[in-house]
PDB file of C-alpha atoms in Angstrom:
ATOM      1  CA  UNK A 293       0.028 -24.279 -13.960  1.00 72.00           C
ATOM      2  CA  UNK A 294      -0.062 -27.114 -11.412  1.00 72.00           C
ATOM      3  CA  UNK A 295      -0.623 -26.560  -7.694  1.00 69.00           C
ATOM      4  CA  UNK A 296       3.022 -27.099  -6.725  1.00 68.00           C
ATOM      5  CA  UNK A 297       4.306 -24.567  -9.249  1.00 76.00           C
ATOM      6  CA  UNK A 298       1.655 -22.036  -8.176  1.00 74.00           C
ATOM      7  CA  UNK A 299       2.603 -22.339  -4.515  1.00 74.00           C
ATOM      8  CA  UNK A 300       6.317 -22.115  -5.268  1.00 73.00           C
ATOM      9  CA  UNK A 301       5.933 -18.913  -7.272  1.00 80.00           C
ATOM     10  CA  UNK A 302       3.355 -17.193  -5.037  1.00 72.00           C
ATOM     11  CA  UNK A 303       5.474 -17.875  -1.948  1.00 75.00           C
ATOM     12  CA  UNK A 304       8.562 -16.514  -3.731  1.00 75.00           C
ATOM     13  CA  UNK A 305       6.799 -13.296  -4.826  1.00 78.00           C
ATOM     14  CA  UNK A 306       3.149 -12.592  -3.874  1.00 75.00           C
ATOM     15  CA  UNK A 307       3.300  -9.397  -5.970  1.00 77.00           C
ATOM     16  CA  UNK A 308       4.125 -11.262  -9.190  1.00 77.00           C
ATOM     17  CA  UNK A 309       1.437 -10.032 -11.620  1.00 76.00           C
ATOM     18  CA  UNK A 310       2.517 -12.114 -14.623  1.00 78.00           C
ATOM     19  CA  UNK A 311      -0.489 -13.312 -16.697  1.00 79.00           C
ATOM     20  CA  UNK A 312      -0.090 -17.028 -15.946  1.00 80.00           C
ATOM     21  CA  UNK A 313       0.204 -16.491 -12.197  1.00 76.00           C
ATOM     22  CA  UNK A 314      -2.701 -13.999 -12.168  1.00 76.00           C
ATOM     23  CA  UNK A 315      -4.871 -16.584 -13.914  1.00 78.00           C
ATOM     24  CA  UNK A 316      -3.797 -19.383 -11.568  1.00 77.00           C
ATOM     25  CA  UNK A 317      -4.584 -17.456  -8.382  1.00 74.00           C
ATOM     26  CA  UNK A 318      -8.175 -16.968  -9.551  1.00 75.00           C
ATOM     27  CA  UNK A 319      -8.698 -20.609 -10.531  1.00 73.00           C
ATOM     28  CA  UNK A 320      -9.873 -21.676  -7.088  1.00 74.00           C
ATOM     29  CA  UNK A 321     -10.909 -20.299  -3.704  1.00 72.00           C
ATOM     30  CA  UNK A 322      -7.910 -22.077  -2.136  1.00 71.00           C
ATOM     31  CA  UNK A 323      -5.427 -20.350  -4.453  1.00 76.00           C
ATOM     32  CA  UNK A 324      -7.085 -16.988  -3.940  1.00 75.00           C
ATOM     33  CA  UNK A 325      -7.105 -17.395  -0.161  1.00 72.00           C
ATOM     34  CA  UNK A 326      -3.375 -18.215  -0.123  1.00 75.00           C
ATOM     35  CA  UNK A 327      -2.647 -15.175  -2.291  1.00 76.00           C
ATOM     36  CA  UNK A 328      -4.700 -12.837  -0.062  1.00 76.00           C
ATOM     37  CA  UNK A 329      -3.109 -14.201   3.121  1.00 73.00           C
ATOM     38  CA  UNK A 330       0.403 -13.663   1.741  1.00 74.00           C
ATOM     39  CA  UNK A 331      -0.413 -10.065   0.754  1.00 74.00           C
ATOM     40  CA  UNK A 332      -1.823  -9.416   4.205  1.00 71.00           C
ATOM     41  CA  UNK A 333       1.310 -10.882   5.802  1.00 73.00           C
ATOM     42  CA  UNK A 334       3.498  -8.677   3.587  1.00 69.00           C
ATOM     43  CA  UNK A 335       1.513  -5.599   4.650  1.00 70.00           C
ATOM     44  CA  UNK A 336       1.874  -6.493   8.338  1.00 67.00           C
ATOM     45  CA  UNK A 337       5.626  -7.086   7.968  1.00 69.00           C
ATOM     46  CA  UNK A 338       6.095  -3.812   6.109  1.00 66.00           C
ATOM     47  CA  UNK A 339       4.239  -1.914   8.833  1.00 64.00           C
ATOM     48  CA  UNK A 340       6.246  -3.640  11.592  1.00 65.00           C
ATOM     49  CA  UNK A 341       9.543  -2.691   9.904  1.00 65.00           C
ATOM     50  CA  UNK A 342       8.695   0.994   9.592  1.00 63.00           C
ATOM     51  CA  UNK A 343      10.659   2.424  12.525  1.00 60.00           C
ATOM     52  CA  UNK A 344      11.295   6.150  12.395  1.00 61.00           C
ATOM     53  CA  UNK A 345      14.900   7.302  12.956  1.00 60.00           C
ATOM     54  CA  UNK A 346      15.015  10.027  15.651  1.00 63.00           C
ATOM     55  CA  UNK A 347      15.889  13.425  14.215  1.00 60.00           C
ATOM     56  CA  UNK A 348      18.635  13.925  16.802  1.00 61.00           C
ATOM     57  CA  UNK A 349      20.235  10.470  16.459  1.00 62.00           C
ATOM     58  CA  UNK A 350      23.521  11.748  15.025  1.00 61.00           C
ATOM     59  CA  UNK A 351      23.801  14.505  17.662  1.00 58.00           C
ATOM     60  CA  UNK A 352      23.133  12.031  20.469  1.00 60.00           C
ATOM     61  CA  UNK A 353      25.808   9.648  19.179  1.00 64.00           C
ATOM     62  CA  UNK A 354      28.350  12.434  18.876  1.00 58.00           C
ATOM     63  CA  UNK A 355      27.445  13.874  22.288  1.00 52.00           C
ATOM     64  CA  UNK A 356      27.787  10.464  23.928  1.00 54.00           C
ATOM     65  CA  UNK A 357      31.188   9.881  22.350  1.00 55.00           C
ATOM     66  CA  UNK A 358      32.457  13.371  23.245  1.00 51.00           C
ATOM     67  CA  UNK A 359      31.515  12.793  26.896  1.00 51.00           C
ATOM     68  CA  UNK A 360      33.712   9.707  27.277  1.00 52.00           C
ATOM     69  CA  UNK A 361      37.050   9.896  29.190  1.00 51.00           C
ATOM     70  CA  UNK A 362      39.880  11.114  26.985  1.00 50.00           C
ATOM     71  CA  UNK A 363      42.302   8.354  27.926  1.00 48.00           C
ATOM     72  CA  UNK A 364      42.488   7.006  24.393  1.00 47.00           C
ATOM     73  CA  UNK A 365      42.317   9.923  21.969  1.00 47.00           C
ATOM     74  CA  UNK A 366      42.851   7.763  18.930  1.00 49.00           C
ATOM     75  CA  UNK A 367      40.022   5.431  19.958  1.00 50.00           C
ATOM     76  CA  UNK A 368      37.680   8.366  20.574  1.00 52.00           C
ATOM     77  CA  UNK A 369      38.513   9.858  17.201  1.00 52.00           C
ATOM     78  CA  UNK A 370      37.833   6.466  15.639  1.00 52.00           C
ATOM     79  CA  UNK A 371      34.452   6.216  17.327  1.00 51.00           C
ATOM     80  CA  UNK A 372      33.531   9.759  16.369  1.00 52.00           C
ATOM     81  CA  UNK A 373      34.457   8.989  12.779  1.00 53.00           C
ATOM     82  CA  UNK A 374      32.149   5.979  12.878  1.00 54.00           C
ATOM     83  CA  UNK A 375      29.350   8.115  14.369  1.00 51.00           C
ATOM     84  CA  UNK A 376      29.800  10.704  11.647  1.00 48.00           C
ATOM     85  CA  UNK A 377      29.743   7.976   9.019  1.00 53.00           C
ATOM     86  CA  UNK A 378      26.531   6.579  10.482  1.00 49.00           C
ATOM     87  CA  UNK A 379      24.948  10.037  10.472  1.00 47.00           C
ATOM     88  CA  UNK A 380      26.033  10.580   6.875  1.00 47.00           C
ATOM     89  CA  UNK A 381      24.709   7.175   5.817  1.00 48.00           C
ATOM     90  CA  UNK A 382      21.354   7.810   7.512  1.00 46.00           C
ATOM     91  CA  UNK A 383      21.117  11.208   5.819  1.00 48.00           C
ATOM     92  CA  UNK A 384      21.928   9.730   2.431  1.00 42.00           C
ATOM     93  CA  UNK A 385      19.380   6.937   2.834  1.00 47.00           C
ATOM     94  CA  UNK A 386      16.656   9.355   3.918  1.00 42.00           C
ATOM     95  CA  UNK A 387      17.530  11.689   1.069  1.00 44.00           C
ATOM     96  CA  UNK A 388      17.443   8.851  -1.458  1.00 42.00           C
ATOM     97  CA  UNK A 389      14.131   7.638  -0.069  1.00 38.00           C
ATOM     98  CA  UNK A 390      12.570  11.068  -0.462  1.00 38.00           C
ATOM     99  CA  UNK A 391      14.121  11.481  -3.893  1.00 34.00           C
ATOM    100  CA  UNK A 392      12.840   8.208  -5.270  1.00 34.00           C
ATOM    101  CA  UNK A 393       9.437   8.323  -3.553  1.00 36.00           C
ATOM    102  CA  UNK A 394       8.262  11.417  -5.408  1.00 34.00           C
ATOM    103  CA  UNK A 395       8.502  10.209  -9.031  1.00 38.00           C
ATOM    104  CA  UNK A 396       6.647   6.975  -8.216  1.00 36.00           C
ATOM    105  CA  UNK A 397       3.822   8.969  -6.612  1.00 39.00           C
ATOM    106  CA  UNK A 398       2.618  10.583  -9.830  1.00 48.00           C
ATOM    107  CA  UNK A 399      -1.182  10.362  -9.832  1.00 53.00           C
ATOM    108  CA  UNK A 400      -1.437   9.446 -13.495  1.00 57.00           C
ATOM    109  CA  UNK A 401       0.852   6.464 -12.953  1.00 82.00           C
ATOM    110  CA  UNK A 402      -1.155   5.355  -9.928  1.00 86.00           C
ATOM    111  CA  UNK A 403      -4.343   5.591 -11.985  1.00 88.00           C
ATOM    112  CA  UNK A 404      -2.952   3.389 -14.748  1.00 89.00           C
ATOM    113  CA  UNK A 405      -1.926   0.755 -12.205  1.00 90.00           C
ATOM    114  CA  UNK A 406      -5.482   0.853 -10.827  1.00 90.00           C
ATOM    115  CA  UNK A 407      -6.994   0.329 -14.286  1.00 92.00           C
ATOM    116  CA  UNK A 408      -4.659  -2.560 -15.049  1.00 89.00           C
ATOM    117  CA  UNK A 409      -5.424  -4.152 -11.689  1.00 87.00           C
ATOM    118  CA  UNK A 410      -9.191  -3.906 -12.196  1.00 91.00           C
ATOM    119  CA  UNK A 411      -8.994  -5.545 -15.631  1.00 90.00           C
ATOM    120  CA  UNK A 412      -6.815  -8.358 -14.245  1.00 87.00           C
ATOM    121  CA  UNK A 413      -8.984  -9.057 -11.187  1.00 85.00           C
ATOM    122  CA  UNK A 414     -12.391  -8.628 -12.879  1.00 84.00           C
ATOM    123  CA  UNK A 415     -12.985 -12.379 -13.550  1.00 84.00           C
ATOM    124  CA  UNK A 416     -12.778 -13.024  -9.815  1.00 84.00           C
ATOM    125  CA  UNK A 417     -14.188  -9.956  -8.042  1.00 84.00           C
ATOM    126  CA  UNK A 418     -17.141  -9.523 -10.407  1.00 84.00           C
ATOM    127  CA  UNK A 419     -18.516 -12.947  -9.445  1.00 84.00           C
ATOM    128  CA  UNK A 420     -18.463 -12.606  -5.638  1.00 86.00           C
ATOM    129  CA  UNK A 421     -20.653 -10.824  -3.115  1.00 89.00           C
ATOM    130  CA  UNK A 422     -19.293 -11.180   0.406  1.00 89.00           C
ATOM    131  CA  UNK A 423     -21.708  -8.593   1.902  1.00 90.00           C
ATOM    132  CA  UNK A 424     -18.820  -6.961   3.719  1.00 91.00           C
ATOM    133  CA  UNK A 425     -19.527  -5.076   6.952  1.00 92.00           C
ATOM    134  CA  UNK A 426     -18.015  -1.767   8.068  1.00 93.00           C
ATOM    135  CA  UNK A 427     -16.044  -3.645  10.752  1.00 92.00           C
ATOM    136  CA  UNK A 428     -14.533  -5.956   8.128  1.00 92.00           C
ATOM    137  CA  UNK A 429     -13.538  -3.012   5.939  1.00 91.00           C
ATOM    138  CA  UNK A 430     -11.838  -1.278   8.866  1.00 91.00           C
ATOM    139  CA  UNK A 431      -9.978  -4.469   9.764  1.00 90.00           C
ATOM    140  CA  UNK A 432      -8.518  -4.505   6.249  1.00 90.00           C
ATOM    141  CA  UNK A 433      -7.747  -0.771   6.488  1.00 89.00           C
ATOM    142  CA  UNK A 434      -5.751  -1.206   9.696  1.00 87.00           C
ATOM    143  CA  UNK A 435      -2.281  -1.553   8.065  1.00 85.00           C
ATOM    144  CA  UNK A 436      -2.837   1.675   6.101  1.00 84.00           C
ATOM    145  CA  UNK A 437      -3.780   3.970   9.008  1.00 82.00           C
ATOM    146  CA  UNK A 438      -7.303   5.323   8.374  1.00 85.00           C
ATOM    147  CA  UNK A 439     -10.718   3.949   9.334  1.00 89.00           C
ATOM    148  CA  UNK A 440     -14.173   4.603   7.898  1.00 91.00           C
ATOM    149  CA  UNK A 441     -17.074   5.896   9.970  1.00 91.00           C
ATOM    150  CA  UNK A 442     -19.601   4.812   7.321  1.00 91.00           C
ATOM    151  CA  UNK A 443     -19.877   3.065   3.951  1.00 90.00           C
ATOM    152  CA  UNK A 444     -21.358   4.929   0.966  1.00 86.00           C
ATOM    153  CA  UNK A 445     -22.764   1.718  -0.493  1.00 90.00           C
ATOM    154  CA  UNK A 446     -23.008  -2.071  -0.365  1.00 94.00           C
ATOM    155  CA  UNK A 447     -19.503  -3.584  -0.290  1.00 93.00           C
ATOM    156  CA  UNK A 448     -19.301  -6.863  -2.196  1.00 92.00           C
ATOM    157  CA  UNK A 449     -15.554  -7.402  -1.921  1.00 92.00           C
ATOM    158  CA  UNK A 450     -12.639  -6.106   0.140  1.00 92.00           C
ATOM    159  CA  UNK A 451      -9.089  -7.358   0.546  1.00 90.00           C
ATOM    160  CA  UNK A 452      -5.439  -6.460   0.286  1.00 89.00           C
ATOM    161  CA  UNK A 453      -3.866  -6.582  -3.154  1.00 86.00           C
ATOM    162  CA  UNK A 454      -0.562  -6.112  -4.902  1.00 85.00           C
ATOM    163  CA  UNK A 455      -0.449  -2.587  -6.352  1.00 85.00           C
ATOM    164  CA  UNK A 456       2.720  -2.004  -8.330  1.00 80.00           C
ATOM    165  CA  UNK A 457       5.491  -2.539  -5.784  1.00 80.00           C
ATOM    166  CA  UNK A 458       3.179  -1.884  -2.825  1.00 82.00           C
ATOM    167  CA  UNK A 459       0.220  -3.466  -1.077  1.00 86.00           C
ATOM    168  CA  UNK A 460      -3.112  -1.624  -1.137  1.00 89.00           C
ATOM    169  CA  UNK A 461      -6.731  -1.947  -0.059  1.00 91.00           C
ATOM    170  CA  UNK A 462      -9.012  -3.129  -2.891  1.00 93.00           C
ATOM    171  CA  UNK A 463     -12.767  -2.670  -2.381  1.00 92.00           C
ATOM    172  CA  UNK A 464     -15.752  -3.097  -4.719  1.00 94.00           C
ATOM    173  CA  UNK A 465     -19.096  -1.501  -3.837  1.00 92.00           C
ATOM    174  CA  UNK A 466     -22.531  -0.694  -5.214  1.00 92.00           C
ATOM    175  CA  UNK A 467     -23.516   2.955  -4.710  1.00 90.00           C
ATOM    176  CA  UNK A 468     -26.419   5.185  -5.814  1.00 86.00           C
ATOM    177  CA  UNK A 469     -24.095   6.411  -8.576  1.00 85.00           C
ATOM    178  CA  UNK A 470     -23.317   2.851  -9.727  1.00 89.00           C
ATOM    179  CA  UNK A 471     -20.720   0.160  -9.106  1.00 92.00           C
ATOM    180  CA  UNK A 472     -17.212   1.400  -8.286  1.00 94.00           C
ATOM    181  CA  UNK A 473     -13.810   0.026  -7.348  1.00 94.00           C
ATOM    182  CA  UNK A 474     -11.953   1.742  -4.519  1.00 94.00           C
ATOM    183  CA  UNK A 475      -8.240   1.570  -3.722  1.00 94.00           C
ATOM    184  CA  UNK A 476      -6.370   3.064  -0.783  1.00 92.00           C
ATOM    185  CA  UNK A 477      -2.660   3.086  -1.590  1.00 90.00           C
ATOM    186  CA  UNK A 478       0.125   4.014   0.879  1.00 87.00           C
ATOM    187  CA  UNK A 479       1.685   6.373  -1.653  1.00 85.00           C
ATOM    188  CA  UNK A 480       1.151  10.114  -1.633  1.00 82.00           C
ATOM    189  CA  UNK A 481      -0.155  11.737  -4.814  1.00 81.00           C
ATOM    190  CA  UNK A 482       0.550  15.446  -5.301  1.00 79.00           C
ATOM    191  CA  UNK A 483      -2.832  16.601  -6.584  1.00 84.00           C
ATOM    192  CA  UNK A 484      -6.297  15.292  -7.391  1.00 87.00           C
ATOM    193  CA  UNK A 485      -6.093  13.814 -10.892  1.00 88.00           C
ATOM    194  CA  UNK A 486      -8.586  12.235 -13.288  1.00 91.00           C
ATOM    195  CA  UNK A 487      -7.622   9.276 -15.477  1.00 92.00           C
ATOM    196  CA  UNK A 488      -9.419   6.891 -17.845  1.00 89.00           C
ATOM    197  CA  UNK A 489      -9.261   4.251 -20.530  1.00 90.00           C
ATOM    198  CA  UNK A 490     -11.808   3.071 -23.105  1.00 90.00           C
ATOM    199  CA  UNK A 491     -13.972   1.383 -20.452  1.00 92.00           C
ATOM    200  CA  UNK A 492     -13.506   3.262 -17.176  1.00 92.00           C
ATOM    201  CA  UNK A 493     -13.092   6.689 -15.586  1.00 93.00           C
ATOM    202  CA  UNK A 494     -11.375   7.303 -12.270  1.00 93.00           C
ATOM    203  CA  UNK A 495     -10.002   9.896  -9.851  1.00 92.00           C
ATOM    204  CA  UNK A 496      -6.937   9.897  -7.583  1.00 93.00           C
ATOM    205  CA  UNK A 497      -7.365  11.971  -4.414  1.00 89.00           C
ATOM    206  CA  UNK A 498      -4.503  12.741  -1.957  1.00 90.00           C
ATOM    207  CA  UNK A 499      -5.487  11.836   1.631  1.00 88.00           C
ATOM    208  CA  UNK A 500      -2.915  12.568   4.336  1.00 83.00           C
ATOM    209  CA  UNK A 501      -0.110  10.001   3.786  1.00 83.00           C
ATOM    210  CA  UNK A 502      -1.939   7.917   1.164  1.00 87.00           C
ATOM    211  CA  UNK A 503      -3.993   8.124  -2.033  1.00 90.00           C
ATOM    212  CA  UNK A 504      -7.694   7.369  -2.431  1.00 92.00           C
ATOM    213  CA  UNK A 505      -8.658   6.028  -5.862  1.00 94.00           C
ATOM    214  CA  UNK A 506     -12.227   5.533  -7.106  1.00 94.00           C
ATOM    215  CA  UNK A 507     -12.911   3.994 -10.528  1.00 95.00           C
ATOM    216  CA  UNK A 508     -16.279   3.613 -12.251  1.00 93.00           C
ATOM    217  CA  UNK A 509     -17.688   2.773 -15.665  1.00 93.00           C
ATOM    218  CA  UNK A 510     -17.041   5.078 -18.613  1.00 92.00           C
ATOM    219  CA  UNK A 511     -18.984   8.321 -18.176  1.00 91.00           C
ATOM    220  CA  UNK A 512     -19.849   7.591 -14.530  1.00 92.00           C
ATOM    221  CA  UNK A 513     -19.538  10.518 -12.126  1.00 90.00           C
ATOM    222  CA  UNK A 514     -17.390   9.173  -9.287  1.00 91.00           C
ATOM    223  CA  UNK A 515     -16.799  12.547  -7.624  1.00 91.00           C
ATOM    224  CA  UNK A 516     -19.756  12.239  -5.168  1.00 92.00           C
ATOM    225  CA  UNK A 517     -18.416   8.834  -4.092  1.00 92.00           C
ATOM    226  CA  UNK A 518     -14.850   9.992  -3.584  1.00 90.00           C
ATOM    227  CA  UNK A 519     -16.060  13.003  -1.583  1.00 90.00           C
ATOM    228  CA  UNK A 520     -18.283  10.759   0.550  1.00 91.00           C
ATOM    229  CA  UNK A 521     -15.449   8.333   1.292  1.00 91.00           C
ATOM    230  CA  UNK A 522     -13.015  11.172   1.992  1.00 88.00           C
ATOM    231  CA  UNK A 523     -15.406  12.748   4.507  1.00 88.00           C
ATOM    232  CA  UNK A 524     -15.930   9.395   6.277  1.00 90.00           C
ATOM    233  CA  UNK A 525     -12.219   8.616   6.604  1.00 87.00           C
ATOM    234  CA  UNK A 526     -10.528   9.371   9.919  1.00 85.00           C
ATOM    235  CA  UNK A 527      -7.173   8.612  11.495  1.00 76.00           C
ATOM    236  CA  UNK A 528      -6.733   7.404  15.057  1.00 66.00           C
ATOM    237  CA  UNK A 529      -3.539   9.437  15.449  1.00 56.00           C
TER     238      UNK A 529
END
C-alpha cells in the first residue's frame, strides 16, 4: 500500500483493522504516529460530545410551555406536543442506548477482541521500549477517567488503540510475574471473566464505568497484576 492510499484510508476510518491497513500502519514510525494521533483525536472528540441530558428536561420544557400566556391555545398545544415528542424521543434514544450497550459488554467478547488486537499489534509493540513514566501513562488515561497512583512494572509501551468500535488504552509492561498487555476499555463488563487462546491467558475485570483487561503468556498467573492495577486506580470524581 502506497503512502497516499494509507493516508486516505486511515483518515477515513482510524478504526479500520483490515489486514492490509494494519500492516501498513506498522511499516514506519511516521505511519504509526499518524494512526496513534488520529485515535487520540477520536477519543478526545468522543469525550467532548458526551453531554448528559438532565433527568428533568421533559418536565422543564412542559412546565415552561404551560406557564406561557394562553392567548393562542392552538399554538400552545402545538408547542406542548413538540415538547412531548422531544421527551419521547429522548426516552427512546436512552432506552435504545442502554439496550444495545449491554450485549456488546459481554466479557468473553471483550477478551476475544483483546487477543486479536495483541496478535495484530505484536510485530510493532514487541520491538519497542519507550520506558514510559507514570505521568505519561496517566496522560493517556485521561480520556477514560481513572489515573494510576503507581505502576506494577516497567512500561515499555502505552498508547490509545482501536478496540472493536471503541478506543481504549493499550499498555505493555514487564512485571515480576512476566510480561503482560493491559487494556482499559470504556465498556462495562458484568463480571470478572477469564479467557484464553492457544498462546495467551487473560482476565477481564469490571472497574467502575470501564473494564480492565490483563493478558499474559499461556499458563501465566495474571491475577496478582490485575489486583495490583485495580488497587492503584483512582478516579478524580
